[in-house]
mmCIF file of C-alpha atoms in Angstrom:
data_model
loop_
_atom_site.group_PDB
_atom_site.id
_atom_site.type_symbol
_atom_site.label_atom_id
_atom_site.label_comp_id
_atom_site.label_asym_id
_atom_site.label_seq_id
_atom_site.Cartn_x
_atom_site.Cartn_y
_atom_site.Cartn_z
ATOM 1 C CA MET A 232 9.836 -26.120 -21.889
ATOM 2 C CA TYR A 233 10.717 -24.253 -25.037
ATOM 3 C CA GLU A 234 14.027 -22.813 -26.116
ATOM 4 C CA GLY A 235 15.351 -19.333 -25.483
ATOM 5 C CA ALA A 236 13.154 -16.411 -26.497
ATOM 6 C CA VAL A 237 9.901 -18.391 -26.622
ATOM 7 C CA GLN A 238 10.287 -19.661 -23.063
ATOM 8 C CA ASP A 239 11.387 -16.204 -21.882
ATOM 9 C CA LEU A 240 8.195 -14.746 -23.375
ATOM 10 C CA ILE A 241 6.020 -17.439 -21.774
ATOM 11 C CA ASP A 242 7.697 -16.834 -18.400
ATOM 12 C CA GLU A 243 7.177 -13.066 -18.604
ATOM 13 C CA LEU A 244 3.545 -13.384 -19.704
ATOM 14 C CA GLY A 245 2.963 -15.863 -16.875
ATOM 15 C CA ARG A 246 3.981 -13.203 -14.357
ATOM 16 C CA LEU A 247 0.984 -11.055 -15.324
ATOM 17 C CA PRO A 248 -2.009 -11.222 -12.953
ATOM 18 C CA GLY A 249 -4.645 -13.731 -13.992
ATOM 19 C CA ILE A 250 -2.409 -15.405 -16.568
ATOM 20 C CA GLY A 251 -1.594 -19.020 -15.798
ATOM 21 C CA PRO A 252 0.967 -21.207 -17.597
ATOM 22 C CA LYS A 253 -1.450 -22.375 -20.315
ATOM 23 C CA SER A 254 -2.734 -18.863 -21.000
ATOM 24 C CA ALA A 255 0.846 -17.580 -21.142
ATOM 25 C CA GLN A 256 1.714 -20.276 -23.664
ATOM 26 C CA ARG A 257 -1.361 -19.462 -25.814
ATOM 27 C CA LEU A 258 -0.524 -15.757 -25.754
ATOM 28 C CA ALA A 259 3.118 -16.400 -26.628
ATOM 29 C CA PHE A 260 2.167 -18.486 -29.664
ATOM 30 C CA HIS A 261 -0.405 -15.896 -30.698
ATOM 31 C CA ILE A 262 2.356 -13.283 -30.608
ATOM 32 C CA LEU A 263 4.611 -15.566 -32.677
ATOM 33 C CA GLU A 264 1.934 -16.106 -35.314
ATOM 34 C CA ALA A 265 0.615 -12.517 -35.403
ATOM 35 C CA ASP A 266 1.611 -9.874 -37.919
ATOM 36 C CA SER A 267 4.952 -8.318 -37.036
ATOM 37 C CA ASP A 268 3.632 -4.741 -37.344
ATOM 38 C CA ASP A 269 0.763 -5.500 -34.941
ATOM 39 C CA MET A 270 3.187 -6.828 -32.343
ATOM 40 C CA LYS A 271 5.499 -3.829 -32.785
ATOM 41 C CA ARG A 272 2.519 -1.555 -32.051
ATOM 42 C CA LEU A 273 1.742 -3.638 -28.954
ATOM 43 C CA ALA A 274 5.352 -3.397 -27.760
ATOM 44 C CA ALA A 275 5.392 0.364 -28.424
ATOM 45 C CA ALA A 276 2.138 0.795 -26.477
ATOM 46 C CA ILE A 277 3.617 -1.053 -23.478
ATOM 47 C CA VAL A 278 6.800 1.029 -23.562
ATOM 48 C CA GLY A 279 4.744 4.212 -24.074
ATOM 49 C CA VAL A 280 2.494 3.613 -21.094
ATOM 50 C CA LYS A 281 5.500 2.980 -18.844
ATOM 51 C CA GLU A 282 7.263 6.131 -20.061
ATOM 52 C CA ARG A 283 4.355 8.590 -20.203
ATOM 53 C CA VAL A 284 1.781 7.572 -17.614
ATOM 54 C CA LYS A 285 2.171 8.644 -14.002
ATOM 55 C CA PHE A 286 -0.114 9.165 -11.029
ATOM 56 C CA CYS A 287 -2.057 12.381 -10.439
ATOM 57 C CA GLN A 288 -0.394 14.484 -7.738
ATOM 58 C CA ILE A 289 -3.783 15.303 -6.218
ATOM 59 C CA CYS A 290 -5.902 12.139 -6.315
ATOM 60 C CA GLY A 291 -3.535 9.333 -7.374
ATOM 61 C CA ASN A 292 -5.434 8.440 -10.556
ATOM 62 C CA VAL A 293 -3.468 7.573 -13.708
ATOM 63 C CA SER A 294 -2.623 10.533 -15.912
ATOM 64 C CA GLU A 295 -0.151 11.642 -18.549
ATOM 65 C CA GLN A 296 0.043 15.054 -16.853
ATOM 66 C CA ASP A 297 0.820 16.058 -13.276
ATOM 67 C CA THR A 298 -2.912 16.238 -12.546
ATOM 68 C CA CYS A 299 -5.614 14.043 -14.095
ATOM 69 C CA ALA A 300 -8.508 15.277 -16.238
ATOM 70 C CA ILE A 301 -10.993 14.881 -13.364
ATOM 71 C CA CYS A 302 -8.941 17.009 -10.957
ATOM 72 C CA ARG A 303 -8.483 19.658 -13.685
ATOM 73 C CA ASP A 304 -12.225 19.759 -14.447
ATOM 74 C CA THR A 305 -13.630 22.884 -12.757
ATOM 75 C CA ARG A 306 -17.197 21.574 -13.227
ATOM 76 C CA ARG A 307 -16.600 18.771 -10.704
ATOM 77 C CA ASP A 308 -17.888 19.277 -7.142
ATOM 78 C CA PRO A 309 -14.809 19.829 -4.929
ATOM 79 C CA SER A 310 -16.809 19.329 -1.711
ATOM 80 C CA VAL A 311 -17.242 15.561 -2.242
ATOM 81 C CA ILE A 312 -14.435 13.008 -2.500
ATOM 82 C CA CYS A 313 -15.083 9.397 -3.455
ATOM 83 C CA VAL A 314 -12.360 7.120 -2.058
ATOM 84 C CA VAL A 315 -11.567 4.069 -4.201
ATOM 85 C CA GLU A 316 -8.905 1.376 -4.128
ATOM 86 C CA GLU A 317 -7.596 1.509 -7.712
ATOM 87 C CA SER A 318 -7.748 3.710 -10.814
ATOM 88 C CA LYS A 319 -9.928 1.133 -12.558
ATOM 89 C CA ASP A 320 -12.583 1.810 -9.884
ATOM 90 C CA VAL A 321 -12.699 5.464 -10.990
ATOM 91 C CA LEU A 322 -13.542 4.325 -14.515
ATOM 92 C CA ALA A 323 -16.280 2.003 -13.225
ATOM 93 C CA ILE A 324 -17.938 4.844 -11.287
ATOM 94 C CA GLU A 325 -17.521 7.323 -14.148
ATOM 95 C CA ARG A 326 -19.355 4.948 -16.493
ATOM 96 C CA THR A 327 -22.482 5.309 -14.307
ATOM 97 C CA ARG A 328 -22.584 9.091 -14.926
ATOM 98 C CA ALA A 329 -24.156 9.329 -11.452
ATOM 99 C CA TYR A 330 -21.255 11.016 -9.632
ATOM 100 C CA ARG A 331 -19.850 14.500 -10.287
ATOM 101 C CA GLY A 332 -17.421 14.958 -7.390
ATOM 102 C CA ARG A 333 -13.700 14.284 -7.093
ATOM 103 C CA TYR A 334 -11.818 11.065 -6.320
ATOM 104 C CA HIS A 335 -9.020 9.776 -4.148
ATOM 105 C CA VAL A 336 -7.246 6.571 -5.209
ATOM 106 C CA LEU A 337 -5.707 4.693 -2.257
ATOM 107 C CA GLY A 338 -3.530 2.400 -4.360
ATOM 108 C CA GLY A 339 -4.892 -0.786 -2.791
ATOM 109 C CA ALA A 340 -6.599 -1.988 0.372
ATOM 110 C CA ILE A 341 -5.485 -3.022 3.844
ATOM 111 C CA ASN A 342 -4.341 -6.637 3.614
ATOM 112 C CA PRO A 343 -2.154 -7.826 6.521
ATOM 113 C CA ILE A 344 -1.540 -11.212 4.858
ATOM 114 C CA ALA A 345 0.044 -9.461 1.863
ATOM 115 C CA GLY A 346 1.894 -7.046 4.158
ATOM 116 C CA ILE A 347 -0.215 -4.023 3.164
ATOM 117 C CA GLY A 348 -1.096 -1.776 6.061
ATOM 118 C CA PRO A 349 -2.469 1.775 6.214
ATOM 119 C CA ASP A 350 1.030 3.232 5.772
ATOM 120 C CA GLN A 351 1.344 1.626 2.340
ATOM 121 C CA LEU A 352 -1.828 3.349 1.105
ATOM 122 C CA ARG A 353 -2.382 6.996 0.146
ATOM 123 C CA ILE A 354 -4.208 7.810 3.400
ATOM 124 C CA ARG A 355 -1.879 10.645 4.477
ATOM 125 C CA GLU A 356 -2.503 12.326 1.113
ATOM 126 C CA LEU A 357 -6.261 12.055 1.704
ATOM 127 C CA LEU A 358 -5.943 13.710 5.113
ATOM 128 C CA THR A 359 -3.861 16.489 3.538
ATOM 129 C CA ARG A 360 -6.656 17.158 1.061
ATOM 130 C CA LEU A 361 -9.074 17.709 3.952
ATOM 131 C CA ASN A 362 -7.023 20.579 5.405
ATOM 132 C CA ASP A 363 -8.575 23.266 3.175
ATOM 133 C CA ASP A 364 -12.086 22.883 4.742
ATOM 134 C CA GLN A 365 -13.632 22.638 1.271
ATOM 135 C CA VAL A 366 -14.561 18.945 1.555
ATOM 136 C CA THR A 367 -17.880 18.215 3.310
ATOM 137 C CA GLU A 368 -18.389 14.528 2.401
ATOM 138 C CA ILE A 369 -16.192 11.485 1.921
ATOM 139 C CA ILE A 370 -17.765 8.536 0.093
ATOM 140 C CA LEU A 371 -16.039 5.236 0.875
ATOM 141 C CA ALA A 372 -16.256 3.116 -2.280
ATOM 142 C CA THR A 373 -13.871 0.286 -1.468
ATOM 143 C CA ASN A 374 -14.566 -3.221 -2.740
ATOM 144 C CA PRO A 375 -17.182 -5.271 -0.837
ATOM 145 C CA ASN A 376 -14.672 -7.930 0.242
ATOM 146 C CA LEU A 377 -12.712 -8.553 3.438
ATOM 147 C CA GLU A 378 -9.858 -6.190 2.537
ATOM 148 C CA GLY A 379 -12.185 -3.460 1.273
ATOM 149 C CA GLU A 380 -14.344 -3.672 4.382
ATOM 150 C CA ALA A 381 -11.273 -3.460 6.635
ATOM 151 C CA THR A 382 -10.054 -0.404 4.730
ATOM 152 C CA SER A 383 -13.478 1.237 4.861
ATOM 153 C CA THR A 384 -13.828 0.617 8.605
ATOM 154 C CA TYR A 385 -10.328 1.979 9.266
ATOM 155 C CA LEU A 386 -11.015 5.138 7.247
ATOM 156 C CA ALA A 387 -14.467 5.675 8.797
ATOM 157 C CA ARG A 388 -13.032 5.529 12.316
ATOM 158 C CA MET A 389 -10.189 7.877 11.392
ATOM 159 C CA LEU A 390 -12.372 10.404 9.562
ATOM 160 C CA LYS A 391 -15.219 10.643 12.089
ATOM 161 C CA THR A 392 -13.086 12.927 14.283
ATOM 162 C CA ILE A 393 -12.408 15.380 11.438
ATOM 163 C CA GLY A 394 -15.963 16.676 11.089
ATOM 164 C CA VAL A 395 -16.810 15.624 7.534
ATOM 165 C CA THR A 396 -19.744 13.429 6.601
ATOM 166 C CA VAL A 397 -18.526 9.892 5.871
ATOM 167 C CA THR A 398 -20.783 7.659 3.779
ATOM 168 C CA ARG A 399 -20.399 4.165 2.320
ATOM 169 C CA LEU A 400 -21.737 2.867 -0.971
ATOM 170 C CA ALA A 401 -24.867 0.789 -0.514
ATOM 171 C CA SER A 402 -24.563 -2.907 -1.256
ATOM 172 C CA GLY A 403 -27.112 -5.594 -1.826
ATOM 173 C CA LEU A 404 -28.799 -7.570 -4.555
ATOM 174 C CA PRO A 405 -27.710 -7.114 -8.164
ATOM 175 C CA VAL A 406 -30.329 -6.170 -10.736
ATOM 176 C CA GLY A 407 -31.476 -9.317 -12.519
ATOM 177 C CA GLY A 408 -30.418 -11.594 -9.656
ATOM 178 C CA ASP A 409 -32.551 -14.225 -7.943
ATOM 179 C CA LEU A 410 -33.044 -14.214 -4.157
ATOM 180 C CA GLU A 411 -32.449 -17.962 -3.913
ATOM 181 C CA TYR A 412 -28.880 -17.534 -5.201
ATOM 182 C CA ALA A 413 -27.926 -14.608 -2.940
ATOM 183 C CA ASP A 414 -25.533 -15.351 -0.090
ATOM 184 C CA GLU A 415 -26.492 -14.445 3.482
ATOM 185 C CA ILE A 416 -24.222 -11.389 3.714
ATOM 186 C CA THR A 417 -25.501 -9.859 0.470
ATOM 187 C CA LEU A 418 -29.114 -10.524 1.400
ATOM 188 C CA GLY A 419 -28.553 -9.115 4.906
ATOM 189 C CA ARG A 420 -27.058 -5.924 3.475
ATOM 190 C CA ALA A 421 -29.950 -5.603 1.063
ATOM 191 C CA PHE A 422 -32.309 -5.592 4.062
ATOM 192 C CA GLU A 423 -30.161 -3.060 5.947
ATOM 193 C CA GLY A 424 -29.942 -0.760 2.926
ATOM 194 C CA ARG A 425 -33.622 -0.916 1.981
ATOM 195 C CA ARG A 426 -35.319 2.343 1.018
ATOM 196 C CA ASN A 427 -38.848 3.657 0.733
ATOM 197 C CA ALA A 428 -40.587 2.147 -2.295
ATOM 198 C CA ILE A 429 -43.107 4.998 -2.484
ATOM 199 C CA THR A 430 -41.517 8.242 -3.618
#
């Protein structure tokens, strides 16, 4: 235990996701030893992001305006919506440069243990977006874990009655991976999602 401000800083840093007590302590001492101007810029950036950044009124992505850059982009295909859990997933998909549609950020995944059900996610907002009959396909791009699968299954069952095509991202073996190290579920999905090798 340290005195006053140092311990307060360690405690606050330790509340961040993925930061344990030792990491919090290392970060706190880095902040203490760093140049004062650098740390003032860091503090200003934290305050700035909390004051200026909000969530897009259409898709739920982070934005400094009422609508995000993707929703404002008229070159994007409005007939396809890719549903993701978090804003960071939008960035991951955008980096591929393989998708030119719109997004819908749920704000998490169904997780009964953590008390997160469908009502805590932005599912109603997604259904509202489907009212204009412009959307023809929904791509479910939730994480390939228990919570993501539960969310995807819930959405697929709900959306099949609406009359839009509902697809799911393929999953399987990573490029550069070895078969001997693949778990049974991943290997099984790779077999299910196989495609024609001769094009």
